[in-house]
C-alpha atoms as a printed R data frame, in Angstrom:
    type eleno elety resid chain resno       x       y       z
1   ATOM     1    CA   UNK     A     1  67.203 114.168  85.370
2   ATOM     2    CA   UNK     A     2  70.736 114.084  83.009
3   ATOM     3    CA   UNK     A     3  72.640 110.648  84.180
4   ATOM     4    CA   UNK     A     4  75.768 110.803  84.533
5   ATOM     5    CA   UNK     A     5  77.277 107.795  82.861
6   ATOM     6    CA   UNK     A     6  79.813 105.865  86.025
7   ATOM     7    CA   UNK     A     7  83.892 106.323  85.186
8   ATOM     8    CA   UNK     A     8  86.041 102.946  85.015
9   ATOM     9    CA   UNK     A     9  87.558 101.965  88.147
10  ATOM    10    CA   UNK     A    10  90.737 103.466  89.523
11  ATOM    11    CA   UNK     A    11  92.641 104.676  92.274
12  ATOM    12    CA   UNK     A    12  90.284 106.492  93.530
13  ATOM    13    CA   UNK     A    13  88.224 103.544  94.577
14  ATOM    14    CA   UNK     A    14  91.409 102.309  96.579
15  ATOM    15    CA   UNK     A    15  91.262 105.507  98.239
16  ATOM    16    CA   UNK     A    16  87.627 105.267  99.647
17  ATOM    17    CA   UNK     A    17  87.497 102.078 100.858
18  ATOM    18    CA   UNK     A    18  91.093 103.124 102.782
19  ATOM    19    CA   UNK     A    19  88.458 105.918 103.932
20  ATOM    20    CA   UNK     A    20  85.565 103.668 104.436
21  ATOM    21    CA   UNK     A    21  88.262 101.198 107.231
22  ATOM    22    CA   UNK     A    22  89.640 104.052 108.940
23  ATOM    23    CA   UNK     A    23  92.614 105.363 107.712
24  ATOM    24    CA   UNK     A    24  93.051 109.377 108.323
25  ATOM    25    CA   UNK     A    25  96.614 109.650 107.107
26  ATOM    26    CA   UNK     A    26  96.919 112.028 103.839
27  ATOM    27    CA   UNK     A    27 100.064 111.413 103.115
28  ATOM    28    CA   UNK     A    28  99.121 107.295 102.540
29  ATOM    29    CA   UNK     A    29  96.425 108.312 100.693
30  ATOM    30    CA   UNK     A    30  97.982 110.014  98.226
31  ATOM    31    CA   UNK     A    31  99.932 107.141  97.451
32  ATOM    32    CA   UNK     A    32  97.464 104.999  96.971
33  ATOM    33    CA   UNK     A    33  95.919 107.173  94.448
34  ATOM    34    CA   UNK     A    34  99.659 108.280  92.951
35  ATOM    35    CA   UNK     A    35 100.707 104.222  92.527
36  ATOM    36    CA   UNK     A    36  98.456 102.079  90.555
37  ATOM    37    CA   UNK     A    37  97.933  99.440  91.119
38  ATOM    38    CA   UNK     A    38  97.500  98.378  87.396
39  ATOM    39    CA   UNK     A    39 101.053  98.036  87.535
40  ATOM    40    CA   UNK     A    40 101.857  96.021  90.030
41  ATOM    41    CA   UNK     A    41  99.279  93.044  89.500
42  ATOM    42    CA   UNK     A    42  98.646  90.624  86.835
43  ATOM    43    CA   UNK     A    43  95.472  91.225  84.671
44  ATOM    44    CA   UNK     A    44  92.003  90.112  85.734
45  ATOM    45    CA   UNK     A    45  89.207  88.267  83.929
46  ATOM    46    CA   UNK     A    46  87.010  87.962  87.789
47  ATOM    47    CA   UNK     A    47  87.808  91.011  88.351
48  ATOM    48    CA   UNK     A    48  89.257  95.076  87.908
49  ATOM    49    CA   UNK     A    49  92.432  95.442  89.395
50  ATOM    50    CA   UNK     A    50  90.808  98.444  91.276
51  ATOM    51    CA   UNK     A    51  88.738  96.880  93.261
52  ATOM    52    CA   UNK     A    52  88.916  95.779  96.974
53  ATOM    53    CA   UNK     A    53  90.137  92.323  96.931
54  ATOM    54    CA   UNK     A    54  92.988  90.305  96.481
55  ATOM    55    CA   UNK     A    55  94.437  89.284  93.853
56  ATOM    56    CA   UNK     A    56  96.343  85.891  92.313
57  ATOM    57    CA   UNK     A    57  99.842  86.413  91.478
58  ATOM    58    CA   UNK     A    58 101.281  82.964  91.210
59  ATOM    59    CA   UNK     A    59 102.758  79.976  93.622
60  ATOM    60    CA   UNK     A    60  99.837  79.707  95.438
61  ATOM    61    CA   UNK     A    61 100.322  83.671  96.668
62  ATOM    62    CA   UNK     A    62  97.396  86.224  96.686
63  ATOM    63    CA   UNK     A    63  98.182  90.017  96.971
64  ATOM    64    CA   UNK     A    64  96.757  91.164 100.228
65  ATOM    65    CA   UNK     A    65  93.407  93.339 100.184
66  ATOM    66    CA   UNK     A    66  94.039  97.023  99.346
67  ATOM    67    CA   UNK     A    67  91.796  98.476 102.309
68  ATOM    68    CA   UNK     A    68  93.927  95.706 104.668
69  ATOM    69    CA   UNK     A    69  97.366  96.906 103.015
70  ATOM    70    CA   UNK     A    70  95.979 100.637 104.078
71  ATOM    71    CA   UNK     A    71  95.380  99.840 107.446
72  ATOM    72    CA   UNK     A    72  98.485  97.915 108.005
73  ATOM    73    CA   UNK     A    73 101.259 100.539 106.447
74  ATOM    74    CA   UNK     A    74  98.848 103.170 108.507
75  ATOM    75    CA   UNK     A    75  99.962 101.430 111.716
76  ATOM    76    CA   UNK     A    76 103.605 102.315 111.245
77  ATOM    77    CA   UNK     A    77 103.499 105.742 111.849
78  ATOM    78    CA   UNK     A    78 105.894 106.511 108.477
79  ATOM    79    CA   UNK     A    79 107.021 110.454 108.692
80  ATOM    80    CA   UNK     A    80 109.622 110.294 105.778
81  ATOM    81    CA   UNK     A    81 112.790 109.096 107.326
82  ATOM    82    CA   UNK     A    82 112.810 105.241 107.083
83  ATOM    83    CA   UNK     A    83 114.455 102.272 106.671
84  ATOM    84    CA   UNK     A    84 111.396  99.601 106.471
85  ATOM    85    CA   UNK     A    85 111.928  96.139 105.647
86  ATOM    86    CA   UNK     A    86 109.161  94.059 104.425
87  ATOM    87    CA   UNK     A    87 108.833  90.077 104.316
88  ATOM    88    CA   UNK     A    88 106.991  88.782 101.598
89  ATOM    89    CA   UNK     A    89 106.622  91.575  98.843
90  ATOM    90    CA   UNK     A    90 104.678  89.916  95.477
91  ATOM    91    CA   UNK     A    91 104.880  91.772  92.421
92  ATOM    92    CA   UNK     A    92 105.632  95.200  94.286
93  ATOM    93    CA   UNK     A    93 103.103  97.076  95.754
94  ATOM    94    CA   UNK     A    94 102.361  97.046  98.836
95  ATOM    95    CA   UNK     A    95 106.728  98.216  98.222
96  ATOM    96    CA   UNK     A    96 106.016 100.257  96.014
97  ATOM    97    CA   UNK     A    97 103.903 103.110  98.773
98  ATOM    98    CA   UNK     A    98 105.951 101.887 101.178
99  ATOM    99    CA   UNK     A    99 108.670 103.495  99.249
100 ATOM   100    CA   UNK     A   100 106.807 106.923  98.669
101 ATOM   101    CA   UNK     A   101 106.568 107.016 102.597
102 ATOM   102    CA   UNK     A   102 110.147 106.392 103.756
103 ATOM   103    CA   UNK     A   103 113.164 107.037 103.517
104 ATOM   104    CA   UNK     A   104 114.250 103.324 102.066
105 ATOM   105    CA   UNK     A   105 112.298  99.709 101.465
106 ATOM   106    CA   UNK     A   106 114.171  96.572 101.410
107 ATOM   107    CA   UNK     A   107 111.765  94.442 100.351
108 ATOM   108    CA   UNK     A   108 111.956  90.058 100.930
109 ATOM   109    CA   UNK     A   109 110.526  87.764  98.543
110 ATOM   110    CA   UNK     A   110 110.923  84.335  98.803
111 ATOM   111    CA   UNK     A   111 110.202  83.405  94.927
112 ATOM   112    CA   UNK     A   112 112.709  84.795  92.320
113 ATOM   113    CA   UNK     A   113 110.140  85.076  89.418
114 ATOM   114    CA   UNK     A   114 108.336  87.297  91.698
115 ATOM   115    CA   UNK     A   115 110.860  89.284  93.032
116 ATOM   116    CA   UNK     A   116 112.078  89.708  89.249
117 ATOM   117    CA   UNK     A   117 108.512  91.182  88.456
118 ATOM   118    CA   UNK     A   118 108.251  92.796  91.783
119 ATOM   119    CA   UNK     A   119 111.609  95.145  90.256
120 ATOM   120    CA   UNK     A   120 110.235  95.819  87.038
121 ATOM   121    CA   UNK     A   121 107.116  96.939  88.764
122 ATOM   122    CA   UNK     A   122 109.240  99.063  90.511
123 ATOM   123    CA   UNK     A   123 111.873 100.708  88.007
124 ATOM   124    CA   UNK     A   124 108.709 100.856  85.256
125 ATOM   125    CA   UNK     A   125 106.995 103.340  87.915
126 ATOM   126    CA   UNK     A   126 110.403 105.272  88.957
127 ATOM   127    CA   UNK     A   127 110.695 104.251  92.358
128 ATOM   128    CA   UNK     A   128 113.859 103.664  93.025
129 ATOM   129    CA   UNK     A   129 114.389 103.627  96.987
130 ATOM   130    CA   UNK     A   130 113.031 100.461  97.483
131 ATOM   131    CA   UNK     A   131 115.221  97.080  97.056
132 ATOM   132    CA   UNK     A   132 113.748  93.315  97.061
133 ATOM   133    CA   UNK     A   133 115.896  90.586  98.030
134 ATOM   134    CA   UNK     A   134 115.106  86.642  97.656
135 ATOM   135    CA   UNK     A   135 115.377  84.953 100.492
136 ATOM   136    CA   UNK     A   136 113.919  83.362 104.033
137 ATOM   137    CA   UNK     A   137 112.076  86.044 104.476
138 ATOM   138    CA   UNK     A   138 111.910  84.409 108.974
139 ATOM   139    CA   UNK     A   139 115.297  85.594 108.855
140 ATOM   140    CA   UNK     A   140 115.274  88.983 107.785
141 ATOM   141    CA   UNK     A   141 117.831  91.389 106.549
142 ATOM   142    CA   UNK     A   142 120.854  91.528 109.449
143 ATOM   143    CA   UNK     A   143 122.988  93.233 107.367
144 ATOM   144    CA   UNK     A   144 120.622  96.148 106.076
145 ATOM   145    CA   UNK     A   145 119.478  96.415 109.815
146 ATOM   146    CA   UNK     A   146 118.388  97.850 112.119
147 ATOM   147    CA   UNK     A   147 114.740  98.756 110.694
148 ATOM   148    CA   UNK     A   148 112.468 101.604 112.200
149 ATOM   149    CA   UNK     A   149 109.719  99.318 110.894
150 ATOM   150    CA   UNK     A   150 108.623  95.796 109.947
151 ATOM   151    CA   UNK     A   151 105.941  94.688 107.845
152 ATOM   152    CA   UNK     A   152 105.140  91.139 107.341
153 ATOM   153    CA   UNK     A   153 102.257  90.169 105.273
154 ATOM   154    CA   UNK     A   154 102.189  85.795 105.598
155 ATOM   155    CA   UNK     A   155 101.384  84.380 108.741
156 ATOM   156    CA   UNK     A   156 102.680  82.939 111.626
157 ATOM   157    CA   UNK     A   157 101.771  81.950 115.141
158 ATOM   158    CA   UNK     A   158 104.015  84.430 116.748
159 ATOM   159    CA   UNK     A   159 107.142  87.318 115.299
160 ATOM   160    CA   UNK     A   160 110.308  85.381 113.998
161 ATOM   161    CA   UNK     A   161 112.777  86.012 116.508
162 ATOM   162    CA   UNK     A   162 115.632  87.258 113.767
163 ATOM   163    CA   UNK     A   163 112.282  89.877 113.097
164 ATOM   164    CA   UNK     A   164 112.535  91.109 116.175
165 ATOM   165    CA   UNK     A   165 115.864  91.660 116.507
166 ATOM   166    CA   UNK     A   166 116.346  93.727 113.722
167 ATOM   167    CA   UNK     A   167 113.707  95.600 115.126
168 ATOM   168    CA   UNK     A   168 115.312  98.886 116.681
169 ATOM   169    CA   UNK     A   169 114.235 100.321 120.134
170 ATOM   170    CA   UNK     A   170 110.991 102.407 119.722
171 ATOM   171    CA   UNK     A   171 109.892 100.339 115.396
172 ATOM   172    CA   UNK     A   172 106.811  98.780 114.667
173 ATOM   173    CA   UNK     A   173 106.237  95.627 113.394
174 ATOM   174    CA   UNK     A   174 102.430  95.037 112.154
175 ATOM   175    CA   UNK     A   175 102.236  90.950 111.864
176 ATOM   176    CA   UNK     A   176  99.286  89.308 111.254
177 ATOM   177    CA   UNK     A   177  99.694  86.274 113.649
178 ATOM   178    CA   UNK     A   178  97.581  82.604 113.072
179 ATOM   179    CA   UNK     A   179  97.891  79.210 111.658
180 ATOM   180    CA   UNK     A   180  97.369  80.965 108.374
181 ATOM   181    CA   UNK     A   181  93.771  81.506 107.016
182 ATOM   182    CA   UNK     A   182  92.477  83.102 110.113
183 ATOM   183    CA   UNK     A   183  94.240  85.716 111.970
184 ATOM   184    CA   UNK     A   184  94.917  88.890 114.086
185 ATOM   185    CA   UNK     A   185  97.104  91.724 112.995
186 ATOM   186    CA   UNK     A   186  98.755  92.751 115.072
187 ATOM   187    CA   UNK     A   187 101.004  95.678 116.513
188 ATOM   188    CA   UNK     A   188 103.829  95.280 117.911
189 ATOM   189    CA   UNK     A   189 106.746  97.687 119.604
190 ATOM   190    CA   UNK     A   190 110.146  97.331 119.549
191 ATOM   191    CA   UNK     A   191 111.527  97.632 123.216
192 ATOM   192    CA   UNK     A   192 114.756  96.872 124.970
193 ATOM   193    CA   UNK     A   193 113.082  94.259 126.361
194 ATOM   194    CA   UNK     A   194 111.382  93.239 123.421
195 ATOM   195    CA   UNK     A   195 108.171  92.756 121.491
196 ATOM   196    CA   UNK     A   196 105.708  94.333 123.583
197 ATOM   197    CA   UNK     A   197 102.268  93.833 121.243
198 ATOM   198    CA   UNK     A   198  99.996  97.227 120.807
199 ATOM   199    CA   UNK     A   199  97.209  96.932 119.308
200 ATOM   200    CA   UNK     A   200  95.503  93.880 116.970
201 ATOM   201    CA   UNK     A   201  94.792  96.394 113.491
202 ATOM   202    CA   UNK     A   202  92.251  93.777 111.587
203 ATOM   203    CA   UNK     A   203  90.642  90.811 111.053
204 ATOM   204    CA   UNK     A   204  92.030  89.241 108.262
205 ATOM   205    CA   UNK     A   205  93.250  85.695 106.436
206 ATOM   206    CA   UNK     A   206  96.389  85.689 104.982
207 ATOM   207    CA   UNK     A   207  98.807  82.804 103.088
208 ATOM   208    CA   UNK     A   208 100.919  81.008 106.062
209 ATOM   209    CA   UNK     A   209 104.478  82.665 106.582
210 ATOM   210    CA   UNK     A   210 107.553  79.866 104.988
211 ATOM   211    CA   UNK     A   211 111.114  79.940 106.502
212 ATOM   212    CA   UNK     A   212 113.409  78.946 109.171
213 ATOM   213    CA   UNK     A   213 111.195  80.621 111.510
214 ATOM   214    CA   UNK     A   214 107.749  80.112 110.062
215 ATOM   215    CA   UNK     A   215 105.884  76.864 108.558
216 ATOM   216    CA   UNK     A   216 108.699  73.787 106.592
217 ATOM   217    CA   UNK     A   217 108.525  75.839 103.159
218 ATOM   218    CA   UNK     A   218 106.083  73.382 100.491
219 ATOM   219    CA   UNK     A   219 108.832  73.429  98.030
220 ATOM   220    CA   UNK     A   220 112.232  75.350  97.860
221 ATOM   221    CA   UNK     A   221 112.745  78.996  96.529
222 ATOM   222    CA   UNK     A   222 113.909  79.187  92.929
223 ATOM   223    CA   UNK     A   223 118.232  79.990  93.286
224 ATOM   224    CA   UNK     A   224 118.621  83.797  93.068
225 ATOM   225    CA   UNK     A   225 120.374  82.946  89.499
Protein backbone atom coordinates (compact mmCIF):
# COMPACT_ATOMS: atom_id res chain seq x y z
CA UNK A 1 0.00 0.00 0.00
CA UNK A 2 1.35 3.39 -0.98
CA UNK A 3 1.42 5.94 1.83
CA UNK A 4 0.88 9.54 0.87
CA UNK A 5 2.72 12.12 2.94
CA UNK A 6 0.42 14.43 4.86
CA UNK A 7 0.24 17.89 3.33
CA UNK A 8 1.38 20.88 5.36
CA UNK A 9 -1.35 22.60 7.36
CA UNK A 10 -3.07 25.37 5.44
CA UNK A 11 -6.31 27.29 4.96
CA UNK A 12 -8.16 24.14 3.94
CA UNK A 13 -7.78 22.91 7.52
CA UNK A 14 -9.73 25.95 8.73
CA UNK A 15 -12.39 25.35 6.08
CA UNK A 16 -12.84 21.79 7.32
CA UNK A 17 -12.98 22.97 10.95
CA UNK A 18 -15.70 25.46 10.02
CA UNK A 19 -17.66 22.81 8.14
CA UNK A 20 -17.40 20.50 11.15
CA UNK A 21 -19.02 23.24 13.26
CA UNK A 22 -21.96 23.50 10.88
CA UNK A 23 -20.90 26.39 8.65
CA UNK A 24 -22.39 25.86 5.19
CA UNK A 25 -22.18 29.34 3.60
CA UNK A 26 -20.03 28.73 0.54
CA UNK A 27 -19.06 32.40 0.21
CA UNK A 28 -17.74 32.33 3.76
CA UNK A 29 -15.92 29.03 3.25
CA UNK A 30 -14.34 30.44 0.09
CA UNK A 31 -13.20 33.51 2.04
CA UNK A 32 -11.60 31.23 4.63
CA UNK A 33 -9.87 29.32 1.85
CA UNK A 34 -8.48 32.41 0.16
CA UNK A 35 -7.49 34.44 3.24
CA UNK A 36 -4.18 33.13 4.60
CA UNK A 37 -4.28 33.26 8.39
CA UNK A 38 -0.49 33.16 8.35
CA UNK A 39 -0.55 36.72 7.00
CA UNK A 40 -2.51 37.95 10.01
CA UNK A 41 -0.96 36.38 13.10
CA UNK A 42 2.55 36.30 14.59
CA UNK A 43 4.54 33.15 14.01
CA UNK A 44 3.93 30.76 16.91
CA UNK A 45 6.40 28.14 18.10
CA UNK A 46 3.61 26.25 19.86
CA UNK A 47 0.95 25.68 17.24
CA UNK A 48 0.43 25.94 13.53
CA UNK A 49 -1.30 29.14 12.47
CA UNK A 50 -3.69 26.82 10.64
CA UNK A 51 -4.67 24.92 13.78
CA UNK A 52 -8.20 25.77 14.90
CA UNK A 53 -7.03 27.44 18.10
CA UNK A 54 -6.66 31.00 19.45
CA UNK A 55 -3.22 32.60 19.19
CA UNK A 56 -1.73 35.42 21.32
CA UNK A 57 -1.26 38.82 19.67
CA UNK A 58 -0.07 41.00 22.56
CA UNK A 59 -1.59 43.14 25.35
CA UNK A 60 -3.11 40.00 26.85
CA UNK A 61 -5.26 39.59 23.73
CA UNK A 62 -5.77 36.44 21.70
CA UNK A 63 -7.35 35.80 18.34
CA UNK A 64 -10.74 34.13 18.25
CA UNK A 65 -10.70 30.45 17.29
CA UNK A 66 -11.14 30.42 13.48
CA UNK A 67 -14.11 28.05 13.45
CA UNK A 68 -15.86 30.31 15.98
CA UNK A 69 -15.04 33.35 13.83
CA UNK A 70 -16.74 31.52 10.96
CA UNK A 71 -19.82 30.72 13.05
CA UNK A 72 -20.13 34.32 14.24
CA UNK A 73 -19.78 35.71 10.72
CA UNK A 74 -22.20 33.12 9.33
CA UNK A 75 -24.82 34.32 11.82
CA UNK A 76 -24.64 37.82 10.32
CA UNK A 77 -26.03 36.47 7.04
CA UNK A 78 -23.93 38.77 4.87
CA UNK A 79 -24.86 38.97 1.19
CA UNK A 80 -22.27 41.46 -0.09
CA UNK A 81 -23.97 44.84 0.25
CA UNK A 82 -23.62 45.46 3.97
CA UNK A 83 -21.75 48.04 6.03
CA UNK A 84 -20.23 46.15 8.96
CA UNK A 85 -18.87 47.35 12.29
CA UNK A 86 -16.28 45.12 13.95
CA UNK A 87 -15.28 45.66 17.58
CA UNK A 88 -11.85 44.20 18.38
CA UNK A 89 -9.94 43.90 15.12
CA UNK A 90 -6.70 42.46 16.50
CA UNK A 91 -4.37 41.79 13.57
CA UNK A 92 -7.18 41.91 11.02
CA UNK A 93 -7.97 38.29 10.12
CA UNK A 94 -11.67 38.53 10.93
CA UNK A 95 -11.72 41.99 9.34
CA UNK A 96 -10.38 40.48 6.12
CA UNK A 97 -13.04 37.78 6.07
CA UNK A 98 -15.77 40.35 6.66
CA UNK A 99 -14.36 42.57 3.90
CA UNK A 100 -14.55 39.70 1.42
CA UNK A 101 -18.23 39.20 2.28
CA UNK A 102 -19.56 42.75 2.73
CA UNK A 103 -19.36 46.10 0.97
CA UNK A 104 -17.45 47.94 3.69
CA UNK A 105 -16.02 47.20 7.13
CA UNK A 106 -15.10 49.58 9.92
CA UNK A 107 -12.94 47.85 12.52
CA UNK A 108 -12.34 49.36 15.96
CA UNK A 109 -9.20 48.37 17.86
CA UNK A 110 -8.26 49.68 21.29
CA UNK A 111 -4.51 49.26 20.91
CA UNK A 112 -2.72 51.48 18.40
CA UNK A 113 0.07 49.01 17.63
CA UNK A 114 -2.41 46.22 16.91
CA UNK A 115 -4.41 48.57 14.68
CA UNK A 116 -1.28 49.55 12.78
CA UNK A 117 -0.41 45.90 12.23
CA UNK A 118 -3.95 45.13 11.11
CA UNK A 119 -3.82 47.95 8.55
CA UNK A 120 -0.53 46.63 7.20
CA UNK A 121 -1.87 43.06 7.06
CA UNK A 122 -5.01 44.12 5.19
CA UNK A 123 -3.00 46.23 2.74
CA UNK A 124 -0.66 43.30 2.19
CA UNK A 125 -3.63 41.22 1.03
CA UNK A 126 -4.95 43.95 -1.23
CA UNK A 127 -8.06 44.56 0.87
CA UNK A 128 -9.21 48.12 0.33
CA UNK A 129 -12.81 48.10 1.59
CA UNK A 130 -11.94 48.02 5.29
CA UNK A 131 -10.62 50.65 7.67
CA UNK A 132 -9.26 50.29 11.20
CA UNK A 133 -9.75 53.05 13.75
CA UNK A 134 -8.22 53.31 17.22
CA UNK A 135 -11.00 54.06 19.67
CA UNK A 136 -13.20 52.80 22.49
CA UNK A 137 -15.14 50.00 20.84
CA UNK A 138 -18.04 50.26 23.27
CA UNK A 139 -18.85 53.64 21.71
CA UNK A 140 -19.00 52.26 18.19
CA UNK A 141 -18.38 54.66 15.30
CA UNK A 142 -21.36 57.00 15.27
CA UNK A 143 -20.33 58.99 12.20
CA UNK A 144 -20.37 55.80 10.08
CA UNK A 145 -23.71 54.51 11.42
CA UNK A 146 -26.13 52.96 10.83
CA UNK A 147 -24.58 49.54 10.29
CA UNK A 148 -26.20 46.50 8.73
CA UNK A 149 -24.19 44.15 10.92
CA UNK A 150 -22.04 44.41 14.04
CA UNK A 151 -19.70 41.78 15.46
CA UNK A 152 -18.10 42.16 18.88
CA UNK A 153 -15.05 40.05 19.72
CA UNK A 154 -14.92 40.64 23.48
CA UNK A 155 -17.27 39.83 26.34
CA UNK A 156 -19.58 41.92 28.51
CA UNK A 157 -22.84 41.01 30.27
CA UNK A 158 -24.87 43.25 27.95
CA UNK A 159 -24.65 44.90 24.56
CA UNK A 160 -23.29 48.46 24.92
CA UNK A 161 -26.15 50.91 24.22
CA UNK A 162 -24.20 52.85 21.55
CA UNK A 163 -23.76 49.66 19.53
CA UNK A 164 -27.45 48.84 19.78
CA UNK A 165 -28.27 52.38 18.65
CA UNK A 166 -25.94 52.16 15.63
CA UNK A 167 -27.50 48.94 14.27
CA UNK A 168 -30.18 49.57 11.66
CA UNK A 169 -33.60 48.02 12.04
CA UNK A 170 -33.39 44.52 10.59
CA UNK A 171 -29.62 44.39 11.08
CA UNK A 172 -27.82 41.68 13.04
CA UNK A 173 -25.42 41.92 15.97
CA UNK A 174 -23.27 39.14 17.41
CA UNK A 175 -21.60 39.47 20.82
CA UNK A 176 -20.27 37.19 23.56
CA UNK A 177 -22.48 37.83 26.60
CA UNK A 178 -20.86 37.14 29.95
CA UNK A 179 -18.15 38.25 32.36
CA UNK A 180 -15.14 37.28 30.23
CA UNK A 181 -14.03 33.66 30.31
CA UNK A 182 -17.41 31.92 30.14
CA UNK A 183 -19.79 33.30 27.54
CA UNK A 184 -22.81 32.67 25.39
CA UNK A 185 -22.22 34.07 21.92
CA UNK A 186 -25.59 35.59 21.10
CA UNK A 187 -27.27 36.77 17.90
CA UNK A 188 -29.50 39.83 18.11
CA UNK A 189 -31.66 41.59 15.55
CA UNK A 190 -32.31 45.32 15.48
CA UNK A 191 -35.98 46.35 15.63
CA UNK A 192 -37.74 49.72 16.01
CA UNK A 193 -38.21 48.79 19.67
CA UNK A 194 -34.55 47.86 20.20
CA UNK A 195 -32.47 44.68 20.13
CA UNK A 196 -34.22 41.32 20.13
CA UNK A 197 -32.25 38.19 20.97
CA UNK A 198 -32.64 35.54 18.29
CA UNK A 199 -30.46 32.61 19.33
CA UNK A 200 -27.27 31.39 20.99
CA UNK A 201 -24.54 30.66 18.46
CA UNK A 202 -22.03 28.97 20.75
CA UNK A 203 -20.57 28.72 24.22
CA UNK A 204 -17.05 30.12 24.32
CA UNK A 205 -14.32 31.93 26.25
CA UNK A 206 -13.50 35.54 25.36
CA UNK A 207 -11.38 38.35 26.77
CA UNK A 208 -13.28 41.16 28.44
CA UNK A 209 -14.71 44.16 26.60
CA UNK A 210 -13.17 47.33 28.04
CA UNK A 211 -14.42 50.86 27.61
CA UNK A 212 -16.96 53.44 28.73
CA UNK A 213 -19.81 50.94 28.33
CA UNK A 214 -17.74 47.90 29.25
CA UNK A 215 -15.26 46.99 31.96
CA UNK A 216 -12.94 49.75 33.22
CA UNK A 217 -9.76 49.83 31.13
CA UNK A 218 -6.80 48.04 32.73
CA UNK A 219 -4.51 50.55 31.03
CA UNK A 220 -5.21 53.57 28.84
CA UNK A 221 -5.28 52.92 25.11
CA UNK A 222 -2.13 53.97 23.35
CA UNK A 223 -2.21 57.28 21.55
CA UNK A 224 -3.26 56.81 17.95
CA UNK A 225 -0.48 59.19 16.99
